[in-house]
Coordinates of C-alpha atoms in Angstrom, one line a residue:
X1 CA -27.2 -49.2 -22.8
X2 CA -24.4 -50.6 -21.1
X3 CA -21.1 -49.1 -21.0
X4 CA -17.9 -51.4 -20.0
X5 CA -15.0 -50.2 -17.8
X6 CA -12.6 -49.6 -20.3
X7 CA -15.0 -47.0 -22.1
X8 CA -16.2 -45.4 -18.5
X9 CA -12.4 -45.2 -17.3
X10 CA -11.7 -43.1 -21.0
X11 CA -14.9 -40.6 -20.9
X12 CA -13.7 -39.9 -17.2
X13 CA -10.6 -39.3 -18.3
X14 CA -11.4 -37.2 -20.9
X15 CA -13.9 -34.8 -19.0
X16 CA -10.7 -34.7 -16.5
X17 CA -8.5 -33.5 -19.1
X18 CA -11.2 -30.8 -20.2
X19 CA -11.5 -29.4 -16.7
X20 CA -7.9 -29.2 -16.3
X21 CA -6.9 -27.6 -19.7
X22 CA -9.7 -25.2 -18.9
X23 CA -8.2 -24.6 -15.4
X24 CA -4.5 -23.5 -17.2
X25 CA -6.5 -21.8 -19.6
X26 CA -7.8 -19.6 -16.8
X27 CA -4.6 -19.2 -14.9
X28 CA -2.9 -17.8 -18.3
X29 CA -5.5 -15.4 -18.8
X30 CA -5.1 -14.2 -14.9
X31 CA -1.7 -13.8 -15.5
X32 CA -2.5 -12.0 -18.8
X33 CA -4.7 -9.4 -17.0
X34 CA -2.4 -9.1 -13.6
X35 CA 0.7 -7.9 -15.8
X36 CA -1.4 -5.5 -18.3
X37 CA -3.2 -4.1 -15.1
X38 CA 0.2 -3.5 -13.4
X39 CA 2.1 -2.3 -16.4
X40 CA -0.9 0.2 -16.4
X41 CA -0.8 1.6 -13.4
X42 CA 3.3 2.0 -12.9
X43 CA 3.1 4.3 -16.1
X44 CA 0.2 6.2 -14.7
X45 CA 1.9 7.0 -11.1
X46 CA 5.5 7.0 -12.3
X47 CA 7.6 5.5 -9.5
X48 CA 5.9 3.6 -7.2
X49 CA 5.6 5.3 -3.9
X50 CA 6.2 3.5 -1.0
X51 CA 3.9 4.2 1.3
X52 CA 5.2 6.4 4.3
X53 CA 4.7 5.2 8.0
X54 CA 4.2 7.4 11.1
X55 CA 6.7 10.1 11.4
X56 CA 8.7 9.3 15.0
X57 CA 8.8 12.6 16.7
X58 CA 12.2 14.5 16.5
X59 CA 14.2 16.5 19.8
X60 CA 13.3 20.2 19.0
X61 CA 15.9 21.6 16.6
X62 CA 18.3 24.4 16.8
X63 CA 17.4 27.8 14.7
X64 CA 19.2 26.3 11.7
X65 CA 17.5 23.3 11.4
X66 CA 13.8 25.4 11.3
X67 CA 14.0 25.5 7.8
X68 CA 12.4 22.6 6.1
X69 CA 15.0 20.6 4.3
X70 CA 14.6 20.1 0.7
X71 CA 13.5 17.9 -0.3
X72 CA 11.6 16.5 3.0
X73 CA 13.8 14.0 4.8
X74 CA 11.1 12.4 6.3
X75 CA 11.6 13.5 9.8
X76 CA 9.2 15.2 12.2
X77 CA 9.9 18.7 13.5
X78 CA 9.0 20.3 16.5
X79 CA 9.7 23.6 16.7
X80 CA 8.6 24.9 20.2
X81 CA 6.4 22.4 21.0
X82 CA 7.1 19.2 23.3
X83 CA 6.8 15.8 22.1
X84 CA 3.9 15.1 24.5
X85 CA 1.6 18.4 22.9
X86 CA 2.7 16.6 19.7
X87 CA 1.5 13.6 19.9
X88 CA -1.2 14.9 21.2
X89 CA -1.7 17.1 18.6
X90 CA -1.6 14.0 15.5
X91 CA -3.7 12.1 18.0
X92 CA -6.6 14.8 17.6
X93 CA -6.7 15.5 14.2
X94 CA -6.6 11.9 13.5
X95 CA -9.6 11.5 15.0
X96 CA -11.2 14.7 14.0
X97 CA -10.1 13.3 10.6
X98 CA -11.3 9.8 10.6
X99 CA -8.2 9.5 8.9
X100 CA -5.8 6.5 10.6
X101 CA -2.5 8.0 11.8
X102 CA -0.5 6.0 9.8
X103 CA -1.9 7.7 6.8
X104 CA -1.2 11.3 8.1
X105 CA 1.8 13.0 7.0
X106 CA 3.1 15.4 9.9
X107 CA 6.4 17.4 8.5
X108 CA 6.0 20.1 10.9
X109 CA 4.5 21.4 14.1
X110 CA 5.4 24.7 15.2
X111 CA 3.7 26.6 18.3
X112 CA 1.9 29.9 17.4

């Protein structure tokens, strides 16, 4: 069975029609998903967090500034301790951790 060009050039063009229609059809339903999935999961964490980076280590404050401010201004405070013991400190139980110090949260570090 022979087939001419005409005819070849049309059932070519036809299976790349399919493949693209399926292609959109595919993208839509990604779409679909992405914004059901997201609409999920802002209603079941509220407001999205941002995700906090490494607290910079403050100058020790003064005896009103011990306190912690409410509600937490994101600031490190050191009270009687050095920046150096500090970092030190975060360094350690980072590694004890396993946990990456850009996940920790340090609000305080007060010598004992």
């Amino acid at each position: 069975m022979n087939i001419g060009v005409g005819e070849a050039l049309l059932i070519s063009l036809c299976g790349f029609v399919t493949v693209f229609l399926l292609l959109l059809f595919l993208i839509v339903i990604i779409k679909i998903i992405s914004t059901v999935v997201m609409s999920v999961e802002s209603k079941g964490k509220g407001a999205p967090a941002s995700a906090p980076a490494a607290a910079p280590a403050a100058p020790a404050p003064t005896k009103e500034e011990e306190k912690p401010s409410k509600p937490w201004d994101g600031k490190l405070q050191l009270i009687d301790v050095d920046e150096e013991t500090a970092a030190c400190i975060m360094a350690i139980i980072s590694d004890e951790t396993d946990i990456p110090l850009d996940e920790l949260q340090f609000r305080r570090i007060q010598a004992l």
